[in-house]
Amino acid sequence: MTLALARKIPGTPLEDAVRRYPDVPRLIILKTDVQRRGVHYTEEAVSYLDPEKHQTTGTHIFGTRDGVIALRPESLLLRDGTSIITTPTPPEENPYVVDLHDGRPWLFDAGVALEEVDYWPAPAFYGKDSSSGVPMKNIVSARPQRLNIFPYRYCTFWNNGKGCAFCDIVTQLKKGSRELKIPARLDPVEVGAVIGEALKEEGRFSTVFLTSGSIVGGSRPFDDEIDYYIAILKEVGKNFRTPKFPSQLIGTAFEKEQLKRLYAETGLTSYTSDIEVLNEELFNRHCPGKAEWIGYREWKKRLVDAVEIFGPGRVNTGLVAGIELAGPHGFRSEDEALERTLSEAEDLARQGVSTVLIVWSPRPDTALGAYKNASLDYYIRLARGLHALRVKYRLPIEHDSYRNCGNHPDTDLSRLLPLWEE
Amino acid sequence: MSEDLRNAIGSLLKEPATVASIATLDENGAPHSVPSPFLRLDADGRLVHLELLETSATHRNLLRSIWFERPVSVTVAGSDNRVLVTTGRTYKALVSGPLFSEYYREVRARLGDVGLAAVWLIEPEQIRDETYAVRKEREEVLHPFHRHLDRLAVRHGGAP
Ligand code: SF4
């Protein structure tokens, strides 16, 4: 009997969901639920970890559900190449478990071995130090096919306490600099040099990704953030023969003139600005810094403006899906949340802006940390809905795909978007 | 499944003149067959198909296959007219890591400036010997009614 037959146990929550959504792949449902419930790595699973071969936790800009920085697998790969960005979660919160099965790591639920997984492989440059003696992985980190640059691990929305209600960037910054010696602000020249080293590994990377917290300073608000991104992207660009290279920036919603500079002066090929929640009242409540400096309607307008510069299918926005249902001010039902979210996403899609979701993982050091995220059905229906909008409005999402990001169940579904241009 | 046939596939694939192809099903269930020039058998007895393009019909069909458990078929034809047909399931797509990098270097060494979308591992479930001589002999023994009578008739003159 093949493994594929052995691991399907009818009656488990996973297989029940697979039966309810026959058009959604089991592997994507599993990924979504693992992100929803989190994972716990057993001691055996951790002992399988080999830092020479596998990526270990610690390089990311945001934290975990158990609030611990410890040596664990950075994340997982499923058999179809799908990544699961995992947030280690305390066992008492009923997460999926990664344990060994026949000497290999598998995902388990309630003791049932569900699916074989691989730990993310470590890139070759992880073993090296930069010219200033910092481990290169603390300057540029990796996903299976992506290079991550987190140049500034602070967000100035926190200056007056108006950071987002789900965000733990500041706590993570403190832990990162204390326990891992990660620099809070990176030197662009050093970033460029590490990217150059990373590119020596053939066949490993297909995109460069850049994000930081918002930086409000400058002669126009956020000019400092733009200037910093441009400085970094210019240094990164020195490693390429072509003026443009596959790349994604998640930044604040910039003004059109700022976006024009970003596009004209660098090799950047796509732009993402996360609105986090598609409802004005909830945006004001959960993202007070964004609301204060830009505002909900202006954020959307700037996304649409960006399409003129980067092109349709090269601009998108992200949702921290589930916060729209959290607490006393959230939508009263998942049906309502779905209907209202998808209707606003459709308005953006009509204008060339794609919406992607990440499964909200409530973290202990955040204002919303005490609430639960949404049901598996909700996430599946939202992922299907966002993918369907891309089909309807002919919006590719290659810059934020399973290869170039790996954190969005809806863009996993979009691996099979029609190839309209052919 | 016959180990002999699995070994025979391995031997055939070592010969440079062997031709391999892979057939997959599209979203409507229509078959799509293309050459698989890098096909090989790995140490675990799985077929290894290297897919160079993310947007190729075969790559997308293989993804459908691993997502929705659709079968795939691989044909291996040797220069001695031996033909072996495997049906199986997609087991895994490698997109990163040491093995992926090894194959990436190999395809570039052979083809120049090309990429590699995924290394697909296919778990064989059935292997059939479709070599014409073997099939002909079996059919004539087991299914005698399918033969044309002229092939059995008394020969007059020099007809074959
Ligand atoms: S914009 Fe919000 S989510 Fe992003 S870093 Fe700042 S506070 Fe955190």
XYZ file of C-alpha atoms and ligand atoms in Angstrom:
590
model
C 0.000 0.000 0.000
C 1.361 3.429 -0.870
C 1.903 6.090 1.763
C -0.792 8.197 0.095
C -3.373 5.598 1.068
C -1.925 4.925 4.489
C -2.210 8.427 5.844
C -5.879 9.118 5.126
C -7.865 8.436 8.232
C -11.552 9.225 7.672
C -13.196 11.181 10.464
C -10.191 13.367 11.310
C -10.926 17.111 11.091
C -8.544 17.339 8.151
C -10.181 14.589 6.082
C -13.640 15.952 6.924
C -12.605 19.331 5.529
C -11.101 17.667 2.465
C -14.472 16.001 1.843
C -16.345 19.284 2.204
C -14.061 21.101 -0.270
C -13.241 18.650 -3.052
C -11.959 21.478 -5.269
C -9.292 22.498 -2.728
C -6.174 20.301 -2.499
C -5.744 18.349 0.712
C -2.188 19.645 1.036
C -3.361 23.258 0.968
C -6.098 22.551 3.503
C -3.481 20.933 5.724
C -1.122 23.888 5.339
C -3.917 26.295 6.223
C -4.875 24.358 9.322
C -1.275 24.003 10.467
C -0.906 27.773 10.202
C -4.215 28.214 12.002
C -3.475 25.902 14.910
C 0.319 26.203 14.972
C 2.832 23.404 15.444
C 4.711 21.828 18.257
C 8.042 20.177 17.490
C 8.758 17.141 19.661
C 12.226 16.600 21.066
C 12.775 13.897 18.448
C 11.759 16.296 15.696
C 14.178 18.895 17.037
C 16.930 16.294 17.325
C 16.486 15.509 13.608
C 17.388 19.141 12.912
C 20.885 19.623 11.529
C 21.832 23.326 11.368
C 24.319 22.487 8.615
C 21.521 21.133 6.439
C 18.365 22.828 7.730
C 17.282 26.337 8.503
C 16.685 27.017 12.160
C 14.398 29.601 13.761
C 15.402 33.053 14.784
C 15.836 35.243 11.730
C 12.261 36.446 11.308
C 10.968 39.923 11.946
C 7.843 38.759 13.843
C 7.601 36.362 16.801
C 6.033 33.014 17.697
C 2.929 31.947 19.590
C 4.887 30.434 22.437
C 7.032 33.575 22.659
C 10.264 31.565 22.734
C 13.351 31.896 20.552
C 14.912 28.435 20.531
C 16.614 26.144 18.059
C 13.761 24.708 15.989
C 13.145 24.122 12.291
C 12.471 27.462 10.637
C 9.531 26.030 8.707
C 8.286 23.116 6.619
C 7.938 22.016 3.018
C 5.118 19.754 1.882
C 5.387 17.179 -0.907
C 4.032 19.560 -3.555
C 6.654 22.234 -2.830
C 4.228 24.230 -0.685
C 5.799 25.939 2.290
C 4.215 26.096 5.702
C 5.557 29.016 7.675
C 5.178 27.577 11.141
C 4.662 29.334 14.431
C 5.719 27.114 17.316
C 2.745 26.902 19.657
C 2.429 25.571 23.229
C 1.118 21.956 23.269
C -1.827 22.924 25.511
C -3.246 25.002 22.640
C -3.793 21.838 20.548
C -1.348 22.482 17.710
C -0.324 19.969 15.061
C 2.723 18.013 16.108
C 5.886 17.424 14.104
C 7.455 14.153 15.158
C 9.542 11.435 13.574
C 7.891 8.517 11.768
C 10.146 5.823 10.320
C 13.047 8.165 11.001
C 11.573 11.073 8.990
C 9.646 14.175 10.100
C 5.869 13.975 9.727
C 2.913 16.092 10.699
C 0.672 14.433 13.266
C -2.759 15.278 14.599
C -4.162 13.431 17.626
C -1.456 10.813 17.182
C -2.298 10.160 13.514
C 0.577 10.551 11.038
C -0.870 12.760 8.321
C 1.835 13.867 5.989
C 5.551 13.661 5.479
C 7.374 17.018 5.637
C 10.830 18.387 4.959
C 12.564 21.044 6.992
C 13.575 24.058 4.953
C 17.066 23.461 3.584
C 19.822 25.803 4.769
C 21.369 27.905 2.015
C 25.131 27.792 1.518
C 25.729 31.360 2.738
C 24.227 30.638 6.170
C 27.546 29.318 7.424
C 29.409 32.520 6.588
C 30.024 35.868 8.293
C 29.753 39.324 6.723
C 32.678 41.738 6.417
C 31.700 43.259 9.778
C 31.694 39.847 11.414
C 27.911 39.411 11.669
C 26.565 35.989 10.638
C 25.233 36.521 7.120
C 21.912 34.907 8.034
C 21.311 37.784 10.431
C 21.551 40.202 7.514
C 19.766 38.260 4.775
C 17.643 35.230 5.543
C 16.089 32.659 3.245
C 12.983 30.767 2.378
C 13.224 27.749 0.090
C 13.407 29.988 -2.988
C 13.476 33.534 -1.635
C 16.051 35.902 -0.133
C 14.639 37.995 2.723
C 15.972 41.365 3.688
C 14.524 42.873 6.868
C 16.586 46.046 6.921
C 14.892 47.843 9.797
C 13.377 45.839 12.598
C 11.462 48.671 14.185
C 8.269 50.459 13.179
C 7.860 54.143 14.011
C 4.102 53.712 14.421
C 5.080 52.422 17.845
C 6.664 55.803 18.751
C 3.308 57.000 20.038
C 1.979 53.514 20.784
C -0.035 53.252 17.575
C 1.381 50.002 16.199
C -0.976 47.363 14.835
C -2.962 45.325 17.351
C -1.597 41.971 16.116
C 2.041 43.067 15.746
C 4.977 42.080 17.969
C 7.790 43.603 15.932
C 9.163 45.568 18.889
C 9.197 42.607 21.268
C 10.832 40.521 18.566
C 13.405 43.241 17.912
C 14.390 43.227 21.569
C 14.659 39.443 21.653
C 16.475 39.363 18.314
C 19.128 41.882 19.296
C 19.543 40.451 22.783
C 19.541 36.742 22.054
C 20.652 36.520 18.443
C 22.680 39.699 17.920
C 20.615 40.673 14.886
C 21.361 44.302 13.895
C 18.263 46.537 14.134
C 19.262 48.546 11.067
C 21.274 47.084 8.219
C 24.023 48.691 6.204
C 22.963 48.684 2.506
C 26.486 47.908 1.285
C 26.699 44.917 3.594
C 23.266 43.726 2.421
C 24.425 43.930 -1.192
C 27.535 41.921 -0.376
C 25.544 39.160 1.356
C 23.113 38.959 -1.569
C 26.126 38.559 -3.859
C 27.344 35.665 -1.729
C 23.877 34.059 -1.689
C 23.619 34.200 -5.486
C 26.669 31.983 -5.801
C 24.416 29.070 -4.891
C 23.016 27.913 -8.206
C 19.318 27.200 -8.540
C 18.430 28.226 -5.027
C 16.706 31.606 -5.201
C 14.042 33.036 -7.461
C 13.313 36.366 -5.802
C 14.616 39.075 -3.503
C 12.199 40.257 -0.842
C 12.458 43.362 1.262
C 10.344 44.635 4.141
C 10.726 46.662 7.278
C 8.570 48.473 9.768
C 7.185 51.821 8.626
C 9.476 54.841 8.924
C 7.412 58.021 9.075
C 10.306 60.531 8.832
C 11.422 62.599 5.838
C 10.446 65.821 4.092
C 7.290 64.032 2.946
C 6.093 61.375 5.417
C 7.842 58.068 4.646
C 10.549 59.634 2.473
C 13.082 58.166 4.885
C 11.621 54.691 4.350
C 11.710 55.153 0.572
C 15.281 56.476 0.643
C 16.404 53.531 2.707
C 14.737 50.984 0.409
C 16.261 52.676 -2.618
C 19.713 52.599 -1.042
C 19.371 48.899 -0.298
C 17.858 47.937 -3.640
C 20.608 49.804 -5.470
C 23.231 47.790 -3.630
C 21.303 44.580 -4.254
C 20.927 45.530 -7.923
C 24.695 45.686 -8.375
C 24.653 41.890 -8.273
C 22.479 41.572 -11.406
C 23.234 41.979 -15.103
C 19.692 43.200 -15.797
C 18.308 46.548 -14.611
C 15.224 44.814 -13.183
C 15.231 41.554 -11.234
C 12.433 39.464 -9.672
C 11.731 41.204 -6.398
C 9.011 42.189 -3.977
C 8.824 44.989 -1.480
C 6.280 45.144 1.294
C 6.217 48.768 2.349
C 3.922 51.451 3.627
C 1.326 52.821 1.186
C 3.464 55.417 -0.541
C 2.478 58.460 -2.541
C 2.612 58.141 -6.305
C 5.761 60.268 -6.629
C 7.498 58.110 -4.039
C 6.459 54.963 -5.874
C 7.719 56.378 -9.159
C 11.133 56.947 -7.583
C 11.149 53.476 -6.119
C 10.401 51.939 -9.503
C 12.649 54.194 -11.602
C 15.729 54.133 -9.377
C 15.841 50.433 -8.509
C 15.392 46.970 -9.974
C 12.173 46.411 -8.031
C 9.456 44.597 -10.004
C 6.510 44.351 -7.627
C 4.961 46.203 -4.740
C 2.886 45.110 -1.785
C 1.366 47.309 0.864
C -0.589 45.509 3.532
C -3.932 46.979 4.487
C -4.282 44.105 7.002
C -8.094 44.190 7.231
C -10.656 45.169 4.603
C -12.995 47.288 6.669
C -12.510 50.939 7.496
C -13.694 50.806 11.084
C -11.620 47.747 11.926
C -8.601 49.236 10.131
C -8.865 52.372 12.270
C -9.178 50.258 15.378
C -6.472 47.650 14.695
C -3.991 49.721 12.667
C -4.105 53.135 14.371
C -0.677 54.206 13.082
C -1.629 53.480 9.496
C -4.929 55.255 10.051
C -3.245 58.293 11.586
C -0.581 58.759 8.923
C -2.430 57.649 5.792
C -6.019 56.581 6.378
C -8.026 53.686 4.992
C -9.359 55.239 1.805
C -6.045 56.847 0.947
C -4.295 53.491 1.535
C -6.543 51.882 -1.034
C -6.121 54.767 -3.469
C -2.336 54.473 -3.235
C -2.534 50.752 -3.969
C -4.542 51.468 -7.095
C -2.100 54.232 -8.091
C 0.748 51.735 -7.782
C -0.800 49.584 -10.537
C -0.035 52.370 -13.033
C 3.623 52.104 -12.074
C 4.204 48.387 -11.463
C 1.465 46.989 -13.704
C -1.604 44.823 -13.063
C -0.767 41.619 -11.255
C 2.353 43.194 -9.748
C 0.639 45.065 -6.906
C -1.132 43.483 -3.995
C -2.172 43.912 -0.416
C -2.158 41.488 2.487
C -4.731 40.625 5.124
C -4.039 39.282 8.579
C -7.068 37.083 8.139
C -9.026 36.419 11.278
C -8.545 39.741 13.068
C -11.772 40.930 11.409
C -13.604 38.454 13.658
C -11.650 39.029 16.849
C -13.062 40.631 19.960
C -16.224 42.604 20.624
C -15.780 44.882 17.598
C -15.235 42.139 15.017
C -17.806 40.941 12.501
C -20.526 38.937 14.191
C -20.277 35.899 11.922
C -17.822 34.307 9.526
C -20.408 34.566 6.743
C -20.617 38.310 7.213
C -16.825 38.662 7.458
C -16.395 36.685 4.258
C -18.984 38.621 2.334
C -17.719 42.044 3.436
C -14.024 41.179 2.969
C -14.465 39.641 -0.470
C -16.625 42.498 -1.651
C -13.900 45.045 -0.787
C -11.231 42.742 -2.253
C -13.279 42.618 -5.451
C -13.325 46.390 -5.623
C -9.517 46.358 -5.475
C -9.206 43.467 -7.938
C -11.358 45.326 -10.448
C -8.710 48.069 -10.322
C -5.764 45.686 -10.733
C -4.846 45.110 -7.073
C -4.755 41.557 -5.757
C -5.486 40.659 -2.151
C -3.704 37.817 -0.358
C -4.219 36.413 3.104
C -2.018 35.226 5.869
C -3.605 33.124 8.550
C -3.562 35.254 11.684
C -1.569 33.631 14.410
C -2.382 35.366 17.722
C 0.884 36.138 19.489
C 1.249 36.597 23.236
C 2.805 40.079 23.231
C 0.074 41.727 21.172
C -3.189 43.549 21.906
C -5.221 40.834 20.147
C -3.124 38.002 21.577
C -5.883 36.713 23.853
C -8.345 36.055 21.007
C -8.629 33.017 18.771
C -8.270 33.009 15.022
C -11.081 31.876 12.695
C -12.304 28.407 11.736
C -10.616 26.255 9.092
C -13.732 26.578 6.918
C -13.422 30.342 7.036
C -9.832 30.293 5.840
C -10.585 27.807 3.078
C -13.543 29.860 1.857
C -11.546 33.082 2.006
C -8.615 31.528 0.120
C -10.996 30.184 -2.532
C -12.697 33.571 -2.785
C -9.450 35.538 -3.221
C -8.214 33.059 -5.818
C -11.538 33.296 -7.659
C -11.165 37.080 -7.850
C -7.801 36.657 -9.543
C -9.408 34.306 -12.046
C -12.292 36.712 -12.655
C -10.106 39.816 -13.066
C -7.204 38.021 -14.797
C -4.652 38.979 -12.164
C -1.430 36.974 -12.012
C 0.189 36.760 -8.565
C 3.575 35.341 -9.494
C 5.530 37.782 -7.313
C 3.739 36.518 -4.192
C 3.423 32.865 -5.161
C 4.402 29.581 -3.502
C 7.924 30.069 -4.879
C 8.356 33.745 -4.112
C 6.606 33.835 -0.751
C 4.880 30.653 0.404
C 2.777 32.198 3.179
C -0.596 32.515 1.434
C -2.961 29.558 0.958
C -4.848 31.573 -1.659
C -1.762 32.120 -3.829
C -0.976 28.410 -3.499
C -4.309 27.813 -5.213
C -3.268 30.353 -7.832
C -0.447 28.057 -8.974
C -3.066 26.881 -11.450
C -4.324 30.276 -12.584
C -5.104 30.288 -16.302
C -2.202 31.402 -18.488
C -4.147 34.237 -20.129
C -1.278 35.599 -22.133
C -0.837 32.316 -24.057
C 4.575 -4.917 -9.226
C 7.360 -6.855 -10.893
C 10.824 -6.032 -9.590
C 12.219 -7.435 -12.844
C 10.345 -4.849 -14.844
C 11.407 -2.067 -12.493
C 15.015 -3.167 -12.909
C 14.495 -3.371 -16.657
C 13.390 0.281 -16.655
C 16.540 1.199 -14.745
C 18.695 -0.643 -17.278
C 16.908 0.854 -20.262
C 17.284 4.360 -18.852
C 21.028 3.897 -18.617
C 21.242 3.443 -22.393
C 21.736 6.710 -24.280
C 19.447 5.649 -27.166
C 16.440 5.084 -24.881
C 13.533 7.487 -25.355
C 11.194 8.350 -22.477
C 7.925 10.251 -22.380
C 5.523 11.303 -19.671
C 1.739 11.537 -20.036
C -0.382 13.583 -17.657
C -4.038 14.578 -17.462
C -5.211 18.155 -17.864
C -8.099 19.777 -16.000
C -10.616 18.246 -18.407
C -9.088 14.797 -18.170
C -7.452 15.014 -21.595
C -4.057 13.285 -21.845
C -0.957 15.331 -22.572
C 2.239 13.515 -23.510
C 5.729 14.982 -23.952
C 9.308 13.671 -24.030
C 11.056 13.342 -20.671
C 14.703 13.557 -21.719
C 16.180 13.466 -18.208
C 14.068 10.609 -16.855
C 15.769 8.216 -14.447
C 15.057 5.777 -11.636
C 16.215 6.761 -8.140
C 17.574 4.500 -5.404
C 14.054 4.101 -3.925
C 12.640 2.833 -7.234
C 10.855 6.095 -8.045
C 10.904 7.686 -11.462
C 12.532 11.099 -11.522
C 11.169 13.578 -14.071
C 12.875 16.953 -14.403
C 10.469 19.733 -15.338
C 12.173 22.819 -16.655
C 9.250 25.242 -16.882
C 6.861 26.392 -14.172
C 4.172 27.183 -16.757
C 4.447 24.006 -18.856
C 1.283 21.951 -19.258
C 3.083 18.923 -17.850
C 4.202 20.750 -14.705
C 0.704 22.054 -14.093
C -0.781 18.630 -14.718
C 1.714 17.030 -12.342
C 0.615 19.530 -9.730
C -3.006 18.543 -10.353
C -1.896 14.950 -10.050
C -0.300 15.411 -6.608
C -3.183 17.617 -5.459
C -6.068 15.482 -6.632
C -4.455 12.051 -6.895
C -4.645 11.652 -10.619
C -2.474 8.997 -12.262
C 0.428 9.724 -14.563
C 2.009 7.448 -17.116
C 5.632 7.153 -18.208
C 6.754 5.278 -21.316
C 10.314 4.105 -21.809
C 11.315 2.769 -25.245
C 14.715 1.169 -25.864
C 16.630 0.902 -29.113
C 15.960 -2.869 -29.096
C 12.198 -2.133 -29.446
C 11.574 -2.885 -25.792
C 8.755 -0.688 -24.466
C 7.836 -0.448 -20.789
C 4.864 1.611 -19.622
C 4.552 2.684 -15.988
C 1.450 4.117 -14.386
C 1.910 5.753 -11.033
C 1.271 8.634 -8.698
C 3.227 11.799 -8.138
C 4.908 11.432 -4.790
C 6.845 14.656 -4.437
C 8.021 17.835 -6.139
C 11.449 18.959 -4.995
C 11.853 22.711 -5.428
C 14.836 23.441 -3.205
C 17.657 21.663 -1.441
C 20.775 19.676 -2.315
C 19.154 17.166 -4.682
C 17.311 19.923 -6.541
C 20.586 21.863 -6.890
C 22.361 18.786 -8.223
C 19.784 18.335 -10.976
C 19.759 22.075 -11.649
C 23.479 21.962 -12.337
C 23.064 18.865 -14.485
C 20.396 20.336 -16.798
C 22.420 23.515 -17.196
C 25.553 21.531 -17.965
C 23.629 19.776 -20.735
C 21.401 22.544 -22.087
C 23.117 25.842 -21.237
C 21.163 28.751 -19.794
C 17.992 27.005 -18.655
C 16.135 26.778 -15.366
C 14.545 23.932 -13.453
C 11.021 24.298 -12.045
C 10.836 21.064 -10.070
C 12.198 17.578 -9.701
C 9.124 15.346 -9.759
C 9.297 11.959 -8.081
C 6.777 9.427 -9.354
C 5.859 6.330 -7.402
C 5.261 3.483 -9.899
C 2.107 1.472 -9.190
C 2.070 -0.733 -12.256
C 4.599 -1.502 -14.978
C 3.469 -3.173 -18.210
C 5.722 -4.687 -20.807
C 4.343 -3.184 -24.008
C 7.151 -4.493 -26.215
C 5.419 -5.446 -29.449
C 7.013 -8.884 -29.751
C 6.016 -9.755 -26.189
C 2.451 -8.451 -26.578
C 2.043 -10.206 -29.970
C 3.067 -13.561 -28.610
C 0.785 -13.195 -25.599
C -2.189 -12.119 -27.694
C -1.795 -14.964 -30.131
C -1.727 -17.499 -27.311
C -4.436 -16.001 -25.113
C -6.765 -14.347 -27.635
C -6.724 -16.463 -30.803
C -9.986 -14.993 -32.110
C -8.338 -11.622 -32.792
C -6.182 -13.004 -35.600
C -6.959 -12.480 -39.296
C -7.473 -15.801 -40.977
C -5.197 -15.046 -43.922
C -2.306 -15.255 -41.483
C -3.254 -18.882 -40.816
C -4.256 -19.830 -44.341
C -2.375 -22.320 -46.554
C 0.070 -20.286 -48.622
C 0.036 -20.426 -52.418
C 2.952 -18.852 -54.167
C 5.541 -16.694 -52.432
C 3.339 -14.457 -50.215
C 4.788 -13.971 -46.651
S 2.857 48.607 10.154
Fe 1.794 47.538 11.787
S 2.252 45.357 11.384
Fe 3.725 46.541 10.208
S 5.485 46.690 11.563
Fe 4.261 48.540 11.890
S 2.959 48.061 13.616
Fe 3.780 46.122 12.870
